Short mmCIF file of C-alpha atoms in Angstrom, two decimals:
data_model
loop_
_atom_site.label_atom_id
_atom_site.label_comp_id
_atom_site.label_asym_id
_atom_site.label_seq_id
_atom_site.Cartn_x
_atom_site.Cartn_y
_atom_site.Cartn_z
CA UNK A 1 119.72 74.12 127.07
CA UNK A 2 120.39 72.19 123.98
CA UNK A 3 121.52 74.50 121.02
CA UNK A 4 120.22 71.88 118.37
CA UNK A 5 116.71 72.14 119.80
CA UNK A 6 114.60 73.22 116.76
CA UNK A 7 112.24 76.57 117.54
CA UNK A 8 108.90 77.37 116.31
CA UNK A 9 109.04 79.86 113.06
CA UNK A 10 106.63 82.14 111.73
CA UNK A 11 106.56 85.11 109.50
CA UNK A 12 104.26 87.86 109.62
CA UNK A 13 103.56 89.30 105.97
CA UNK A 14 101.37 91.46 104.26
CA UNK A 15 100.60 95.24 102.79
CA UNK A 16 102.94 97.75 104.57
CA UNK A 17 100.49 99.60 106.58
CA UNK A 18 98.19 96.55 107.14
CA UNK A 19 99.24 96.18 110.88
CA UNK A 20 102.33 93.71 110.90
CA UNK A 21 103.92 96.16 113.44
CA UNK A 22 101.10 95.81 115.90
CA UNK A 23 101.10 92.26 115.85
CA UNK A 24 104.29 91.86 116.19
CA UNK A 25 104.88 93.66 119.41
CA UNK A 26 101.78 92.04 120.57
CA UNK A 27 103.71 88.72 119.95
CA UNK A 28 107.18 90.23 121.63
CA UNK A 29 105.38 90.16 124.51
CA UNK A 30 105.33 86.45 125.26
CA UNK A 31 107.60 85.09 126.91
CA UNK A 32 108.35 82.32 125.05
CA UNK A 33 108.38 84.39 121.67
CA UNK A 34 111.26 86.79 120.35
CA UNK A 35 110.67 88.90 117.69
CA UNK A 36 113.54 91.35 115.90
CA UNK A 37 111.77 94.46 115.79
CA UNK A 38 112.72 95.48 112.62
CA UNK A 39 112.46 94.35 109.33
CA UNK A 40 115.41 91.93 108.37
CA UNK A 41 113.96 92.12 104.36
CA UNK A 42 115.82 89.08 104.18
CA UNK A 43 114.32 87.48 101.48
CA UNK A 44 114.99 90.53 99.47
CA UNK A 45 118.83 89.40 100.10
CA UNK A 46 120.93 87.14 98.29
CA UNK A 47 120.78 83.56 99.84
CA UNK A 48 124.06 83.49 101.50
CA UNK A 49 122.83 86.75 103.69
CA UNK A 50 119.53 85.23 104.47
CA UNK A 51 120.78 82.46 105.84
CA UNK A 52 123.33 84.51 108.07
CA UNK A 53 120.12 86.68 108.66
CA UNK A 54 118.94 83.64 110.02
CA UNK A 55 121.31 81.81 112.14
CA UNK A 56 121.59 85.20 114.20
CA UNK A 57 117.86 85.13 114.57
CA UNK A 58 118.19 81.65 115.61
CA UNK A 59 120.63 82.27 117.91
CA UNK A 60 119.36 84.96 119.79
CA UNK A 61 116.68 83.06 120.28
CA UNK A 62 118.26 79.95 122.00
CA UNK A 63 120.43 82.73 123.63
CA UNK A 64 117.21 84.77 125.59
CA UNK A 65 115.99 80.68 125.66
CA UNK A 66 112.48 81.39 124.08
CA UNK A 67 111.10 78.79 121.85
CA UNK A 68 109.34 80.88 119.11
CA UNK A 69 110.78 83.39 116.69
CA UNK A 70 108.49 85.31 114.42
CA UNK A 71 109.81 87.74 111.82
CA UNK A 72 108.22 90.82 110.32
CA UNK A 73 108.77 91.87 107.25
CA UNK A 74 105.15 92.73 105.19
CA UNK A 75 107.13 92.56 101.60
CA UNK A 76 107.72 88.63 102.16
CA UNK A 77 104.31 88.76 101.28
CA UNK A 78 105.21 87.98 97.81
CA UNK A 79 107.99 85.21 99.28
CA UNK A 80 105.83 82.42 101.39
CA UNK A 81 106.93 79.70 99.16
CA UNK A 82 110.55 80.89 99.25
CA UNK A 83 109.85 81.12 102.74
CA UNK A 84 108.36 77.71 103.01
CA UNK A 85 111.43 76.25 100.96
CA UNK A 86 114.12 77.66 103.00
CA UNK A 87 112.56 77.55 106.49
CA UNK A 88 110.63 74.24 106.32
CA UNK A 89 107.83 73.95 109.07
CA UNK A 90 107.29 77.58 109.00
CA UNK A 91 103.88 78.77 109.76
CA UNK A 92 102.99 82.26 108.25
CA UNK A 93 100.39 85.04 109.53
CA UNK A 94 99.23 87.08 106.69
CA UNK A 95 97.38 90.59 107.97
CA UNK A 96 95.18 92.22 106.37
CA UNK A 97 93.51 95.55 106.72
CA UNK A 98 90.73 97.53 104.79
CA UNK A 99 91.92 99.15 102.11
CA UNK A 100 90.67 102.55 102.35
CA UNK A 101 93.13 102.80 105.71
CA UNK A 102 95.92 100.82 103.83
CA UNK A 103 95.67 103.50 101.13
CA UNK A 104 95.36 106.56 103.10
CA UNK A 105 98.33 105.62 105.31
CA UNK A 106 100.57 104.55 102.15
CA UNK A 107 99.22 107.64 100.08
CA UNK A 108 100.14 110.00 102.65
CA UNK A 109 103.49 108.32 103.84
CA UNK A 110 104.24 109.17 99.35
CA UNK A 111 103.40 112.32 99.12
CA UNK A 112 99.89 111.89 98.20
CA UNK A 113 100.65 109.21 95.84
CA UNK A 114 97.27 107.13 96.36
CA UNK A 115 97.30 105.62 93.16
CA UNK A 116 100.33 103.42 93.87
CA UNK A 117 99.08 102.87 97.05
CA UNK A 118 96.21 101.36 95.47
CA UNK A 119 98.16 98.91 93.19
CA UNK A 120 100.18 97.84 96.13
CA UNK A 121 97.30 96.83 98.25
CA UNK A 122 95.80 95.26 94.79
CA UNK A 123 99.14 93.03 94.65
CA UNK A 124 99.73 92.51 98.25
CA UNK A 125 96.58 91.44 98.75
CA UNK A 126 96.68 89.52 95.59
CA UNK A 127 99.37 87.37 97.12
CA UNK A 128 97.58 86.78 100.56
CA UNK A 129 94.40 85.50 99.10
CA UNK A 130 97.17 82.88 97.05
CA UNK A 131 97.57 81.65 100.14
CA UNK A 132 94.53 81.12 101.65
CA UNK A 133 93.86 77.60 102.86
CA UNK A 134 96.85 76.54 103.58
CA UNK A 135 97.12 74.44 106.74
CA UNK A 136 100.30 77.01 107.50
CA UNK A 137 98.53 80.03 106.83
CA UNK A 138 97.05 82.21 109.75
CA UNK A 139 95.05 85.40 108.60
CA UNK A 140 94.44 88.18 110.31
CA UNK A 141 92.71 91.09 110.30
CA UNK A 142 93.68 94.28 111.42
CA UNK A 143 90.19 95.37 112.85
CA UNK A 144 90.08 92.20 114.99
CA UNK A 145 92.96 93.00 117.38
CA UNK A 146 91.95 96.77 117.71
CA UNK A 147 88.14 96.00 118.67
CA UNK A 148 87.45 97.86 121.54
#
């Protein structure tokens, strides 16, 4: 296996409670895919630990020899075009969810703190729909992968 061989990238992003977890053990489970199963917040980190964020990600990759790595973190939401500009051919899966659930689940997780929950859905979402129509963009919505 060649080291150099480039592998697919994607980021999942999006309002914390919107269902980036869920997709992204969905996606572990390819064999072709790995996924850190965590949150690496790395574009919350200086540059010089994102890219070391980065190369491990990379490497573990060519090390399990998959050819795909996606990484979750939902508050890259506001970084795609960091994102874009530091991993160049990355494709990016925005989720979304219905707000009312968002809320709840945020408001609760605070202490009953619904009003920030509703600004941070406002902004998160804010940011997705900025990105809509981008060839890179995938969107997805929560209630489409839970369907019964």
């Amino acid at each position: 296996m060649d080291i150099s061989r480039k592998a697919t990238k994607a980021f999942i992003c999006g309002c914390g409670h919107s269902g980036t977890t869920l997709l992204a053990t969905i996606l572990a489970e390819h064999s072709d895919v790995y996924v850190p199963l965590y949150e690496t917040n790395a574009f919350l980190k200086p540059s010089f630990k994102r890219r070391l964020i980065f190369w491990r990600i990379r490497l573990r990759t060519w090390l399990l020899g998959k050819t795909v790595f996606v990484e979750k973190t939902p508050k890259h939401v506001t970084y795609v075009d960091e994102i874009r500009e530091c991993i160049p051919g990355a494709r990016i899966i925005l989720m979304v969810r219905d707000g009312r659930d968002v809320v709840a689940s945020i408001g609760e997780r605070n202490g009953g703190d619904f009003e920030t929950a509703v600004e941070r859905w406002i902004s998160d979402n804010q940011a997705v729909a900025s990105q809509l129509g981008r060839r890179d963009v995938l969107l997805v919505r929560y209630e489409d992968l839970v369907v019964a």
